[in-house]
Short mmCIF file of C-alpha atoms and ligand atoms in Angstrom, two decimals:
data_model
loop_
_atom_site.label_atom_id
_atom_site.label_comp_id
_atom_site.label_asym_id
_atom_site.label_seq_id
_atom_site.Cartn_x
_atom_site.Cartn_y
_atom_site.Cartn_z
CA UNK D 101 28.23 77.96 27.79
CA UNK D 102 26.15 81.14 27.86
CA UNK D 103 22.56 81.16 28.46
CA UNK D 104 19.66 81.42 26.06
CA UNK D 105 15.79 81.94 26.42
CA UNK D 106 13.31 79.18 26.82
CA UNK D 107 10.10 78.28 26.71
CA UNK D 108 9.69 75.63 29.60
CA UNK D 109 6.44 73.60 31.20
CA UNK D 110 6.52 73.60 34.71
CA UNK D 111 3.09 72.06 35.46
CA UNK D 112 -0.55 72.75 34.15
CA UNK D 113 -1.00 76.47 33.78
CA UNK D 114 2.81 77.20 34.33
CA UNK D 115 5.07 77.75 30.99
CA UNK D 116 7.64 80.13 31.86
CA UNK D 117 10.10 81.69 30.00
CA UNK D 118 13.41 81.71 31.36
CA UNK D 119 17.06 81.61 30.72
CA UNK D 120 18.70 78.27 30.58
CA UNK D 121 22.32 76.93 29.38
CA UNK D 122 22.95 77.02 25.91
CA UNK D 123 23.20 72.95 24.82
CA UNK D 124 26.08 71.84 23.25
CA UNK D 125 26.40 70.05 19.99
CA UNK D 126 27.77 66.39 20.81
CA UNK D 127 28.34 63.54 18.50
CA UNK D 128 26.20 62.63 15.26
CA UNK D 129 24.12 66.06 16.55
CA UNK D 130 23.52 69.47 15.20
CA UNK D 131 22.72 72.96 16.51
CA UNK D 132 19.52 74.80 15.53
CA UNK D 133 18.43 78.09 15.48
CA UNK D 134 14.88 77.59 15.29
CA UNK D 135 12.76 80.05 13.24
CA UNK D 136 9.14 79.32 13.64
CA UNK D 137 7.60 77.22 15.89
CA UNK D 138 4.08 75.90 15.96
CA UNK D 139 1.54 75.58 18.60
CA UNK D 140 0.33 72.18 18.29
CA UNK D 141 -3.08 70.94 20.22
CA UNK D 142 -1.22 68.64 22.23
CA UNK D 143 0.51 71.50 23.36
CA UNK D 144 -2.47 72.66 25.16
CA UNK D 145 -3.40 69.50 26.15
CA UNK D 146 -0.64 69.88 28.35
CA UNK D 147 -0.64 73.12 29.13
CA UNK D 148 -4.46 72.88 30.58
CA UNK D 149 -4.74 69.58 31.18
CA UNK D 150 -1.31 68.22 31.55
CA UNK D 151 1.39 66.71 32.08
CA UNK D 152 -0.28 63.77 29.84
CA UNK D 153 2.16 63.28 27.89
CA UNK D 154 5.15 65.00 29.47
CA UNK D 155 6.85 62.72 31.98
CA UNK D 156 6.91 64.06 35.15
CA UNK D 157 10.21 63.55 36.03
CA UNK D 158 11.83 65.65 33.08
CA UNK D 159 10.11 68.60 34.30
CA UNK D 160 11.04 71.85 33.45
CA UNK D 161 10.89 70.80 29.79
CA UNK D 162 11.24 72.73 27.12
CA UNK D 163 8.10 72.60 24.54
CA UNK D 164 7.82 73.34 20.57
CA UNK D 165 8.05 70.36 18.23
CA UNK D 166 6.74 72.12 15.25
CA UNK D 167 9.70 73.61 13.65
CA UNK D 168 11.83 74.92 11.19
CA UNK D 169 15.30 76.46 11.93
CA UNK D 170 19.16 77.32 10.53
CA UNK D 171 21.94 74.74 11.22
CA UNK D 172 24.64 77.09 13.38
CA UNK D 173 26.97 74.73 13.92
CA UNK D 174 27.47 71.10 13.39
CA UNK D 175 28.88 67.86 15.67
CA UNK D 176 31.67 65.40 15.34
CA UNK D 177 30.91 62.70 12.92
CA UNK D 178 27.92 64.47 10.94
CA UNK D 179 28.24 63.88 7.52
CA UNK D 180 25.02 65.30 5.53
CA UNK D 181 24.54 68.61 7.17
CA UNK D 182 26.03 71.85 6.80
CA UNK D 183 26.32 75.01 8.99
CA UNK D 184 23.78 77.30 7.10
CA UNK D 185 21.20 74.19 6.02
CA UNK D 186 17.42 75.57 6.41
CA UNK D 187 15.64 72.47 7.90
CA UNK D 188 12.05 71.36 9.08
CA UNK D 189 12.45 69.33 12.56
CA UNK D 190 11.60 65.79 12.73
CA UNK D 191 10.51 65.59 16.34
CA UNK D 192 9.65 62.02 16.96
CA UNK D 193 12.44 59.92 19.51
CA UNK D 194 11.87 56.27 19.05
CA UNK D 195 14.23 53.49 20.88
CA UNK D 196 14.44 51.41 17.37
CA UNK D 197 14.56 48.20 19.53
CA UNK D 198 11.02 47.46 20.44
CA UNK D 199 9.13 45.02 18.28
CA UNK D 200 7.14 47.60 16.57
CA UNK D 201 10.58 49.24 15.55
CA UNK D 202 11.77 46.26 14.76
CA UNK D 203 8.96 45.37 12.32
CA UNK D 204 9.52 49.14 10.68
CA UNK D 205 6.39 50.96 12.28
CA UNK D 206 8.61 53.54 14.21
CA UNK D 207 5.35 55.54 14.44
CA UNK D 208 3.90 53.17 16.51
CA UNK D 209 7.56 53.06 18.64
CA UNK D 210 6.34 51.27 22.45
CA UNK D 211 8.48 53.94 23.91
CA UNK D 212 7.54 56.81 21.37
CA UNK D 213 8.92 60.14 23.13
CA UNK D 214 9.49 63.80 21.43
CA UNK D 215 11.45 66.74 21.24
CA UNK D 216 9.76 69.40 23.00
CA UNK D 217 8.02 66.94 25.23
CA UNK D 218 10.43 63.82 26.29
CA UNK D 219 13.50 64.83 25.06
CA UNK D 220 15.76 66.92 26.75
CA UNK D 221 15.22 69.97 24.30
CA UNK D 222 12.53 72.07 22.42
CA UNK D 223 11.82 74.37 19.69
CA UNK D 224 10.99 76.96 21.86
CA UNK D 225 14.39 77.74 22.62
CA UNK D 226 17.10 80.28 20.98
CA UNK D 227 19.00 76.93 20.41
CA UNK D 228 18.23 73.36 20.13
CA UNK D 229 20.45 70.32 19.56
CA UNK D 230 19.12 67.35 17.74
CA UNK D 231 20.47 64.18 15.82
CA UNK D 232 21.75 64.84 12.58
CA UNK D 233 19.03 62.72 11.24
CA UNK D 234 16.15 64.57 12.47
CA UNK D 235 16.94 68.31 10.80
CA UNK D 236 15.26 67.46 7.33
CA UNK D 237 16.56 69.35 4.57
CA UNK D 238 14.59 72.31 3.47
CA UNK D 239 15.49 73.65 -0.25
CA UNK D 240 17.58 77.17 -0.30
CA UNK D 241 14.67 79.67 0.07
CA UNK D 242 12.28 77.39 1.40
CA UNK D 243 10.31 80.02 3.80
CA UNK D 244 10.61 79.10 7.05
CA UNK D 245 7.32 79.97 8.25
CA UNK D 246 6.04 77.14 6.03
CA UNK D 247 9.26 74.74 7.23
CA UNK D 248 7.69 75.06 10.59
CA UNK D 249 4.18 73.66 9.31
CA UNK D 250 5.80 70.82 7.68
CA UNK D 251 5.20 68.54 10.53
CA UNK D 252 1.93 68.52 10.77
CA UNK D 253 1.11 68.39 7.56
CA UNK D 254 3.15 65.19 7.49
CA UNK D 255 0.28 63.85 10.00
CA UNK D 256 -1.86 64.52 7.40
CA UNK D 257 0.19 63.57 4.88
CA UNK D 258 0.45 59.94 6.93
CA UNK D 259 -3.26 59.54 7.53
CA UNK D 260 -4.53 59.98 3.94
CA UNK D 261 -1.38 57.11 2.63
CA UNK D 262 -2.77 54.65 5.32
CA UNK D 263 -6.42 54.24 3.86
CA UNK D 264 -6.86 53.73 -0.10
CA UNK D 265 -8.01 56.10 -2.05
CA UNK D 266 -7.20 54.75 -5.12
CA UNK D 267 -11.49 54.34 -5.99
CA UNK D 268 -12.11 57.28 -3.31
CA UNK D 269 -14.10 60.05 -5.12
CA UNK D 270 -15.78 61.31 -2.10
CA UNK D 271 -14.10 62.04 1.50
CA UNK D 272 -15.55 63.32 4.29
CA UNK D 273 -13.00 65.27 6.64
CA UNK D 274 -15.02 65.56 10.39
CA UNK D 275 -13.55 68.38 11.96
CA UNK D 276 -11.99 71.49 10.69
CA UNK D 277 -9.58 71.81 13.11
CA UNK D 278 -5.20 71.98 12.32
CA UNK D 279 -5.46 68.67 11.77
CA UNK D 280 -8.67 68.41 9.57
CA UNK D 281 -7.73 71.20 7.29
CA UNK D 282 -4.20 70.02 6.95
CA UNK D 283 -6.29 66.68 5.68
CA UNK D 284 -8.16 68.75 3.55
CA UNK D 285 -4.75 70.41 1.92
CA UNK D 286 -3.26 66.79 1.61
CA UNK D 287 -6.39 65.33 -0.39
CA UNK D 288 -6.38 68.65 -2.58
CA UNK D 289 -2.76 67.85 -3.39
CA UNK D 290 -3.91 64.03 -4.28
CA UNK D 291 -6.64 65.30 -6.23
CA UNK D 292 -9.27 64.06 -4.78
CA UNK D 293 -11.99 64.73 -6.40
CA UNK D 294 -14.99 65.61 -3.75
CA UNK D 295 -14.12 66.89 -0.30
CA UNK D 296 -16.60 67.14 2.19
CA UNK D 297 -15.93 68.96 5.67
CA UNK D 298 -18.13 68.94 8.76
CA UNK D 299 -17.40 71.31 11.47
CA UNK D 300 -19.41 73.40 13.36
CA UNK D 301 -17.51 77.08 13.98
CA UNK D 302 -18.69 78.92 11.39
CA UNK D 303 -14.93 80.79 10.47
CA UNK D 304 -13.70 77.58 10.26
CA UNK D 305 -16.08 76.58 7.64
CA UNK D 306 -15.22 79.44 5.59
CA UNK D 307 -11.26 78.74 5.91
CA UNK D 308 -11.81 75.42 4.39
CA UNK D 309 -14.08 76.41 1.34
CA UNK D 310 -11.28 78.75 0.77
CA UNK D 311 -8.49 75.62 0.62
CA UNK D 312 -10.29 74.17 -1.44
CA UNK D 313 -13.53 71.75 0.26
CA UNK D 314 -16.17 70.94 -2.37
CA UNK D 315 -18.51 71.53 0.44
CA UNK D 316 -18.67 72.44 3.66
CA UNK D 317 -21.27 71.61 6.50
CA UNK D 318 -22.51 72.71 9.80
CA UNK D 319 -23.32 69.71 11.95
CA UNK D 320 -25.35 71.74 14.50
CA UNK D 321 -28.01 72.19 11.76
CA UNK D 322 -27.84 70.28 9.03
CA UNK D 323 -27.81 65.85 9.04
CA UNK D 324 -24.10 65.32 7.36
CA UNK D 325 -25.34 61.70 6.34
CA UNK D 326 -28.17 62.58 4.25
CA UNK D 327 -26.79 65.56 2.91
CA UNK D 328 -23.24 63.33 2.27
CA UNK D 329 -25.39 60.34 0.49
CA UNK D 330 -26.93 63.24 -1.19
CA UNK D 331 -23.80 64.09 -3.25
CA UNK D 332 -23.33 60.45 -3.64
CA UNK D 333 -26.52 59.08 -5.27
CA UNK D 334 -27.68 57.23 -1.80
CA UNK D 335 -23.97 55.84 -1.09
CA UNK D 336 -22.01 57.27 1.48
CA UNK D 337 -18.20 58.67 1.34
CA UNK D 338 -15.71 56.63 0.39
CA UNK D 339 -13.70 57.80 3.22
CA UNK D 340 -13.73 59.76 6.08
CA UNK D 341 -11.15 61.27 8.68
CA UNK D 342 -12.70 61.61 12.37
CA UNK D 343 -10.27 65.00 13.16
CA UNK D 344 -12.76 66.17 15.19
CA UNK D 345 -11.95 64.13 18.99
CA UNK D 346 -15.78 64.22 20.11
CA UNK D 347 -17.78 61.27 20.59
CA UNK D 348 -20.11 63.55 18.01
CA UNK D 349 -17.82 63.51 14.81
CA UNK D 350 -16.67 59.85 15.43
CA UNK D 351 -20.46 59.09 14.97
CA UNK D 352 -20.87 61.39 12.07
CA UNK D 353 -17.98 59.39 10.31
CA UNK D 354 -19.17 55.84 10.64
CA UNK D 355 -22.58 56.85 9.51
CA UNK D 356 -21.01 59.36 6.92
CA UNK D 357 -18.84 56.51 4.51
CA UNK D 358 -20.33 53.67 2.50
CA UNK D 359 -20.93 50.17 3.15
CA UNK D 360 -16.71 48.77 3.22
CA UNK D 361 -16.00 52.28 3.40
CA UNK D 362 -13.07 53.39 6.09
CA UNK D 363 -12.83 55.93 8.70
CA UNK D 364 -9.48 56.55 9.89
CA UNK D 365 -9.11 58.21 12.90
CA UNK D 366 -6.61 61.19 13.71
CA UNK D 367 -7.71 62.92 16.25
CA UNK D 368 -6.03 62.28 19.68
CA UNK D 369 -9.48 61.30 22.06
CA UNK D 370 -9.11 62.56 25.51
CA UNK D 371 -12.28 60.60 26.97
CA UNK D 372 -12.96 57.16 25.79
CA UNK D 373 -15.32 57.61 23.02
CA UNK D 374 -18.07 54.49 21.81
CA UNK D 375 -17.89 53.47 18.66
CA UNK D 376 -21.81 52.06 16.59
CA UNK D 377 -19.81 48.56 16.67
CA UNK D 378 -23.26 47.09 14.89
CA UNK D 379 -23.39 49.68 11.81
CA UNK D 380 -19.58 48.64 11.28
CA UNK D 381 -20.28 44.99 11.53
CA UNK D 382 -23.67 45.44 8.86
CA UNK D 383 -21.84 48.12 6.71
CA UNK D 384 -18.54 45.93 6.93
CA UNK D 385 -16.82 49.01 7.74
CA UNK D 386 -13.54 49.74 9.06
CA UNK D 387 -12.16 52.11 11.55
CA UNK D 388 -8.63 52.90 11.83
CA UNK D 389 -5.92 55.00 13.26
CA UNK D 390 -3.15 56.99 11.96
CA UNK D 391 -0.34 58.25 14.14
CA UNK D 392 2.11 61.14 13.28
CA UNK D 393 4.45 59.65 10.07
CA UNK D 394 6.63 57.56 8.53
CA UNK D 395 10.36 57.66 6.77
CA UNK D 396 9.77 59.83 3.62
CA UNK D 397 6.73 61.76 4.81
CA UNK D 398 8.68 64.79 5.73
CA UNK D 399 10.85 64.56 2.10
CA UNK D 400 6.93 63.95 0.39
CA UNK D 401 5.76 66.73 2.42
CA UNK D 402 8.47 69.57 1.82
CA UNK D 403 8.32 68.78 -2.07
CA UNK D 404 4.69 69.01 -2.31
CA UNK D 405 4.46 72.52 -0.90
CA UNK D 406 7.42 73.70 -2.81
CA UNK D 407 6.41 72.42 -5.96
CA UNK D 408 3.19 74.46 -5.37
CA UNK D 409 0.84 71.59 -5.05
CA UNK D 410 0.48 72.01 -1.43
CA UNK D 411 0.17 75.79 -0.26
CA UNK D 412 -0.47 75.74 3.60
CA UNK D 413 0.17 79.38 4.28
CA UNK D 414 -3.67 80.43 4.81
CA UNK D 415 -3.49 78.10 8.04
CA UNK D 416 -0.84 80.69 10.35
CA UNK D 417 -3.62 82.94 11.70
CA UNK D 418 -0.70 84.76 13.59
CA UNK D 419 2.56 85.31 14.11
CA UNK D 420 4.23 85.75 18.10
CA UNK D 421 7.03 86.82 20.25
CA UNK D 422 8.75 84.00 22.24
CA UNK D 423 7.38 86.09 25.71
CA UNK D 424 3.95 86.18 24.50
CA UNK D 425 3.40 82.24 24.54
CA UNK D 426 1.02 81.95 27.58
CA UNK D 427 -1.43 85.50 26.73
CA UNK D 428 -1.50 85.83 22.86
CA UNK D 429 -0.40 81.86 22.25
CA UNK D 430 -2.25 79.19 24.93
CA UNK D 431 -5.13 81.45 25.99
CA UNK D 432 -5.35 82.67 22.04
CA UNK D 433 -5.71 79.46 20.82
CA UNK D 434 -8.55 78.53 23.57
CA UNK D 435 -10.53 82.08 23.60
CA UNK D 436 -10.46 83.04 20.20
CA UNK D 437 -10.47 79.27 18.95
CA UNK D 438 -12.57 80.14 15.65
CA UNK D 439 -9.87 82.92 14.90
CA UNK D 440 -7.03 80.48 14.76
CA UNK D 441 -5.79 77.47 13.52
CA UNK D 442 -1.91 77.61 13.40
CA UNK D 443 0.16 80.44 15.63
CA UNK D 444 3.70 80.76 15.35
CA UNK D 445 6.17 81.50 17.59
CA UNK D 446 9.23 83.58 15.96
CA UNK D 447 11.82 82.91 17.84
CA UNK D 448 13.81 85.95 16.31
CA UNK D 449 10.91 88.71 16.92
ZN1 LIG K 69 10.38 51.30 19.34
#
């Protein structure tokens, strides 16, 4: 097999690029050349903090589970798929035999692994092989810088289906982060009617008054509660989405929503945050989590944004070379983190 570039995690503060065999295409499996690839926040998590996630004795891996790519060539047995199919990459492994996969929450697998972290392959990479099922059909002309923002959008896509908002006229997203303005985009697409963000760098206000947030607020100086039950006649949000991972914004969204309101949480905590267990007992409230997506989500996902109802491009800040991953990807995202929200790697630049 000839060789190929990769992007692979050695250990906290070590991602190398380096040449590696090029995998072959076994049964039930096809081969990808990936287009765009996103740099997710658990990507950094690992990179700075890590391995958290990463098991320790897979490393080198090779990262990227954010992406979209062209079918080169495809494996005995694969049926669907065709050499020349523009997919989106759905990067979650699950063992399908635990009792959470057994009950159909997959999401929640016990053993929940991922391409680009677990697996033995990543987007970051001039070729990846994954199961037939995974490479999600993009339509014929589908850009591919969108294909590769697909999956997290699906997050999003996830969180808002697993709270009602069938009487929710007022959401409050806490954190305008990837993950909060890809909330923002979903409940746009739903037509929600009022969407209220809280976050506190002052770029990322402005990006999400220009997707579309009724209003916007800066938690460092202004109370999000009163101003919230101000646009509410006293009451509260509906619902809220904690996006923001700080003790601070899980706070702001319990005291944010209404009495029986819901806060669903999406944000992956790194420290153990406490939650006002009292003002969710009084308020009846409930607090919930969401975790990446379900069957369908990606399909939902890919025809929202090219039916137009979606339109995630304003969240790629910028666009990068497979060799610039640590300088202008990593330390970009971490340095200039009110500049960006979504980088790209091109694998082809
Ligand atoms: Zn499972």
């Amino acid at each position: 097999m000839p060789s190929m570039r990769a992007v692979r995690y050695h250990g906290p503060g070590d991602v190398r690029v380096e040449e590696i065999e090029e995998p072959r295409c076994g049964v039930g499996e096809v081969k990808i050349r990936p287009a765009f690839v996103g740099i997710c926040g658990s990507d950094l998590h690992e990179y700075f903090h890590g391995p958290l996630t990463i098991p320790r004795a897979k490393i080198p891996i090779t990262l990227g589970h954010e992406f979209s790519g062209t079918i080169t060539e495809i494996g005995a047995g694969v049926t669907l798929a065709k050499v020349g199919d523009r997919v989106a990459v759905k990067p979650n492994l699950v063992d399908g035999g635990c009792v959470a996969c057994l009950r159909g929450w997959s999401n929640c697998c016990r053993n929940l692994g991922f391409v680009g972290f677990s697996g033995d392959a990543g987007g970051m990479s001039d070729f990846v092989v994954v199961r037939e099922e995974q490479a999600i059909l993009l339509p014929a002309g589908f850009a591919l810088d969108l294909g590769a923002l697909v999956e997290p959008l699906t997050v999003a896509w996830h969180a808002v289906n697993r709270c009602s908002l069938r009487d929710a006229r007022t959401v409050l997203v806490v954190g305008g982060g990837p993950i909060g303005l890809a909330v923002l985009l979903v409940l746009k697409a739903r037509r929600v009617e009022t969407v209220v963000v809280a976050e506190i760098s002052v770029q990322r206000r402005e990006l999400a008054r220009t997707l579309g947030a009724t209003c916007v607020i800066d938690p460092q100086t202004e109370d999000v509660n009163s101003k919230v039950r101000g646009m509410t006649m006293g009451m509260g949000a509906d619902v809220a989405f904690e996006c923001s991972g700080a003790q601070a914004g899980l706070d702001t969204a319990v005291t944010g929503i209404r009495e029986r309101g819901t806060v669903t949480i999406v944000s992956l905590f790194v420290e153990r945050p406490s939650v006002n267990a009292l003002g969710v007992v009084l308020g009846e409230k409930s607090v919930m989590g969401a975790v990446i997506y379900e069957d369908g989500d990606f399909e939902a996902v890919i025809e929202a944004i090219w039916s137009g109802k979606l339109d995630p491009k304003a969240l790629i800040t910028s666009k990068i070379r497979m060799e610039d991953i640590v300088e202008r990807g990593f330390q970009a995202l971490v340095k200039g983190k009110d500049q960006h929200v979504k980088i790209l790697v091109d694998i082809a630049a």
